[in-house]
Structure formats: structure tokens, C-alpha cells
Amino acid sequence: QVTLVESGGGSVQPGGSLRLSCVASGILFAIYPMGWYRQAPGKERELVARISNSGVTDYADSVKGRFTISRVNARATLYLQMNSLKPEDTAVYYCNRLPSSLAWGQGTQVTVSS
């Protein structure tokens, strides 16, 4: 059974930082590109960061320079380091395989507010 479990979200003030984690099981994690998505209330889910199986990264313009995606294949774990957080980063964050998604996990809530 394939599962994706996200964690690390929370409530922070603008300018704060969080580190999200995603543990994958039931897949050959190391061979797949992976991505972090987010979905804000009333908006569609969007891809904010992706990483190839070899570690090449790419970011949405809205998070470039503030977020860093990384992976540890031996632990089947994906990370998202989020710095200089803004209120518009408030959303539920999900990880998933690229390009074809697996079943979505429960996500982790990130709230940025003063």
C-alpha cells in the first residue's frame, strides 16, 4: 500500500520558518521525481517545488529564493524548508510523485499570520 505522510506544519508569524517532511512508503521513492504542492482555501492545488530523482530542483516564482526542496532517498523522505514566510503562503501542503500523482496524503497545515 502506497502512503504519503506529511508533517511539520504549524502557525508562524510573517518572516518565520518551517520545515515540512513527507515520508513515502510502498513505492521505490529513489527513482521518482517528487513535488510539494499547496492548496489555499478557495483555490486550486498548485505545485510549488519539485525535485528530480537526481536532485535537480525547480520552484514556482512565488516561492523562489525562500523555499528549498530536498530529499533523502535512503529514508524515502522529502523535505521543504520554508523561510521568510508570508501570509499568502498559508495553505495545506502536500507531497506527491511527479508527473503522475499517487493517492494524496492528509497534508499539513501552514498558517502565517501576525
PDB file of C-alpha atoms in Angstrom:
ATOM      1  CA  GLN A   1       0.000   0.000   0.000  1.00  0.00           C
ATOM      2  CA  VAL A   2       1.325   3.386  -1.036  1.00  0.00           C
ATOM      3  CA  THR A   3       1.187   6.113   1.587  1.00  0.00           C
ATOM      4  CA  LEU A   4       2.442   9.686   1.791  1.00  0.00           C
ATOM      5  CA  VAL A   5       2.551  11.243   5.264  1.00  0.00           C
ATOM      6  CA  GLU A   6       3.247  14.963   5.583  1.00  0.00           C
ATOM      7  CA  SER A   7       4.215  16.683   8.825  1.00  0.00           C
ATOM      8  CA  GLY A   8       5.887  19.784  10.195  1.00  0.00           C
ATOM      9  CA  GLY A   9       3.245  22.410   9.590  1.00  0.00           C
ATOM     10  CA  GLY A  10       2.139  24.953  12.156  1.00  0.00           C
ATOM     11  CA  SER A  11       1.354  28.578  12.845  1.00  0.00           C
ATOM     12  CA  VAL A  12       4.096  31.169  12.458  1.00  0.00           C
ATOM     13  CA  GLN A  13       4.402  34.907  12.159  1.00  0.00           C
ATOM     14  CA  PRO A  14       5.383  36.567   8.878  1.00  0.00           C
ATOM     15  CA  GLY A  15       9.104  36.183   8.338  1.00  0.00           C
ATOM     16  CA  GLY A  16       9.218  32.905  10.227  1.00  0.00           C
ATOM     17  CA  SER A  17      10.393  29.483   9.079  1.00  0.00           C
ATOM     18  CA  LEU A  18       9.080  25.942   8.981  1.00  0.00           C
ATOM     19  CA  ARG A  19      10.456  22.642   7.727  1.00  0.00           C
ATOM     20  CA  LEU A  20       7.998  20.188   6.262  1.00  0.00           C
ATOM     21  CA  SER A  21       8.623  16.467   5.916  1.00  0.00           C
ATOM     22  CA  CYS A  22       6.981  13.811   3.781  1.00  0.00           C
ATOM     23  CA  VAL A  23       7.614  10.129   4.350  1.00  0.00           C
ATOM     24  CA  ALA A  24       6.704   7.820   1.491  1.00  0.00           C
ATOM     25  CA  SER A  25       6.106   4.115   1.765  1.00  0.00           C
ATOM     26  CA  GLY A  26       5.106   1.453  -0.705  1.00  0.00           C
ATOM     27  CA  ILE A  27       6.977   2.997  -3.660  1.00  0.00           C
ATOM     28  CA  LEU A  28      10.524   2.968  -4.990  1.00  0.00           C
ATOM     29  CA  PHE A  29      10.990   6.523  -3.751  1.00  0.00           C
ATOM     30  CA  ALA A  30      14.506   6.977  -5.120  1.00  0.00           C
ATOM     31  CA  ILE A  31      13.546   6.602  -8.782  1.00  0.00           C
ATOM     32  CA  TYR A  32      10.763   9.189  -8.894  1.00  0.00           C
ATOM     33  CA  PRO A  33      10.717  12.952  -9.203  1.00  0.00           C
ATOM     34  CA  MET A  34       8.755  14.403  -6.294  1.00  0.00           C
ATOM     35  CA  GLY A  35       6.984  17.649  -5.605  1.00  0.00           C
ATOM     36  CA  TRP A  36       5.452  19.801  -2.903  1.00  0.00           C
ATOM     37  CA  TYR A  37       2.015  21.221  -3.586  1.00  0.00           C
ATOM     38  CA  ARG A  38      -0.206  23.564  -1.633  1.00  0.00           C
ATOM     39  CA  GLN A  39      -3.875  24.395  -1.594  1.00  0.00           C
ATOM     40  CA  ALA A  40      -5.186  27.578  -0.061  1.00  0.00           C
ATOM     41  CA  PRO A  41      -8.879  27.983   0.863  1.00  0.00           C
ATOM     42  CA  GLY A  42     -10.974  28.535  -2.238  1.00  0.00           C
ATOM     43  CA  LYS A  43      -8.046  27.966  -4.576  1.00  0.00           C
ATOM     44  CA  GLU A  44      -6.817  25.110  -6.699  1.00  0.00           C
ATOM     45  CA  ARG A  45      -3.901  22.955  -5.626  1.00  0.00           C
ATOM     46  CA  GLU A  46      -0.629  24.278  -7.055  1.00  0.00           C
ATOM     47  CA  LEU A  47       2.846  22.832  -7.432  1.00  0.00           C
ATOM     48  CA  VAL A  48       5.372  25.000  -5.585  1.00  0.00           C
ATOM     49  CA  ALA A  49       8.576  22.966  -5.714  1.00  0.00           C
ATOM     50  CA  ARG A  50       9.859  19.851  -7.423  1.00  0.00           C
ATOM     51  CA  ILE A  51      12.975  17.751  -7.335  1.00  0.00           C
ATOM     52  CA  SER A  52      14.207  15.158  -9.784  1.00  0.00           C
ATOM     53  CA  ASN A  53      15.428  11.751  -8.721  1.00  0.00           C
ATOM     54  CA  SER A  54      18.968  13.113  -9.116  1.00  0.00           C
ATOM     55  CA  GLY A  55      18.340  16.232  -7.043  1.00  0.00           C
ATOM     56  CA  VAL A  56      17.691  18.903  -9.663  1.00  0.00           C
ATOM     57  CA  THR A  57      15.226  21.406  -8.241  1.00  0.00           C
ATOM     58  CA  ASP A  58      12.702  23.875  -9.615  1.00  0.00           C
ATOM     59  CA  TYR A  59      10.372  26.352  -7.907  1.00  0.00           C
ATOM     60  CA  ALA A  60       7.292  28.394  -8.559  1.00  0.00           C
ATOM     61  CA  ASP A  61       8.096  32.080  -8.858  1.00  0.00           C
ATOM     62  CA  SER A  62       6.065  32.803  -5.737  1.00  0.00           C
ATOM     63  CA  VAL A  63       8.448  30.806  -3.515  1.00  0.00           C
ATOM     64  CA  LYS A  64      11.742  31.050  -5.368  1.00  0.00           C
ATOM     65  CA  GLY A  65      14.551  32.177  -3.076  1.00  0.00           C
ATOM     66  CA  ARG A  66      12.543  31.414   0.064  1.00  0.00           C
ATOM     67  CA  PHE A  67      11.760  27.686  -0.133  1.00  0.00           C
ATOM     68  CA  THR A  68      14.210  24.804  -0.553  1.00  0.00           C
ATOM     69  CA  ILE A  69      13.161  21.294  -1.524  1.00  0.00           C
ATOM     70  CA  SER A  70      15.397  18.339  -0.734  1.00  0.00           C
ATOM     71  CA  ARG A  71      15.224  14.581  -0.411  1.00  0.00           C
ATOM     72  CA  VAL A  72      16.924  11.728   1.402  1.00  0.00           C
ATOM     73  CA  ASN A  73      16.311   8.671  -0.725  1.00  0.00           C
ATOM     74  CA  ALA A  74      17.636   6.241   1.889  1.00  0.00           C
ATOM     75  CA  ARG A  75      14.862   7.445   4.208  1.00  0.00           C
ATOM     76  CA  ALA A  76      12.220   7.807   1.482  1.00  0.00           C
ATOM     77  CA  THR A  77      11.718  11.313   2.805  1.00  0.00           C
ATOM     78  CA  LEU A  78      11.074  14.620   1.080  1.00  0.00           C
ATOM     79  CA  TYR A  79      11.640  17.968   2.790  1.00  0.00           C
ATOM     80  CA  LEU A  80      10.579  21.552   2.240  1.00  0.00           C
ATOM     81  CA  GLN A  81      12.458  24.251   4.116  1.00  0.00           C
ATOM     82  CA  MET A  82      10.342  27.401   4.115  1.00  0.00           C
ATOM     83  CA  ASN A  83      11.918  30.702   5.126  1.00  0.00           C
ATOM     84  CA  SER A  84      10.676  34.292   5.083  1.00  0.00           C
ATOM     85  CA  LEU A  85       7.119  33.058   5.216  1.00  0.00           C
ATOM     86  CA  LYS A  86       4.334  35.366   4.091  1.00  0.00           C
ATOM     87  CA  PRO A  87       0.599  35.352   4.857  1.00  0.00           C
ATOM     88  CA  GLU A  88      -0.044  34.258   1.274  1.00  0.00           C
ATOM     89  CA  ASP A  89       1.881  31.044   1.978  1.00  0.00           C
ATOM     90  CA  THR A  90      -0.986  29.945   4.220  1.00  0.00           C
ATOM     91  CA  ALA A  91      -2.304  26.656   2.834  1.00  0.00           C
ATOM     92  CA  VAL A  92      -2.400  22.918   3.305  1.00  0.00           C
ATOM     93  CA  TYR A  93       0.842  21.462   1.942  1.00  0.00           C
ATOM     94  CA  TYR A  94       1.048  18.069   0.248  1.00  0.00           C
ATOM     95  CA  CYS A  95       3.774  15.999  -1.334  1.00  0.00           C
ATOM     96  CA  ASN A  96       3.380  13.681  -4.290  1.00  0.00           C
ATOM     97  CA  ARG A  97       5.125  11.900  -7.073  1.00  0.00           C
ATOM     98  CA  LEU A  98       5.669  13.555 -10.435  1.00  0.00           C
ATOM     99  CA  PRO A  99       4.302  13.552 -13.027  1.00  0.00           C
ATOM    100  CA  SER A 100       1.610  11.025 -12.220  1.00  0.00           C
ATOM    101  CA  SER A 101       0.228  11.500  -8.757  1.00  0.00           C
ATOM    102  CA  LEU A 102      -0.320   8.835  -6.170  1.00  0.00           C
ATOM    103  CA  ALA A 103      -3.185   8.938  -3.692  1.00  0.00           C
ATOM    104  CA  TRP A 104      -2.914  12.183  -1.754  1.00  0.00           C
ATOM    105  CA  GLY A 105      -1.954  12.211   1.898  1.00  0.00           C
ATOM    106  CA  GLN A 106      -3.695  14.235   4.572  1.00  0.00           C
ATOM    107  CA  GLY A 107      -1.414  17.216   4.102  1.00  0.00           C
ATOM    108  CA  THR A 108      -0.037  19.531   6.769  1.00  0.00           C
ATOM    109  CA  GLN A 109      -1.495  22.940   7.564  1.00  0.00           C
ATOM    110  CA  VAL A 110       0.741  26.003   7.383  1.00  0.00           C
ATOM    111  CA  THR A 111      -0.671  29.252   8.747  1.00  0.00           C
ATOM    112  CA  VAL A 112       1.254  32.508   8.502  1.00  0.00           C
ATOM    113  CA  SER A 113      -0.338  35.301  10.475  1.00  0.00           C
ATOM    114  CA  SER A 114       0.567  38.097  12.846  1.00  0.00           C
TER     115      SER A 114
END
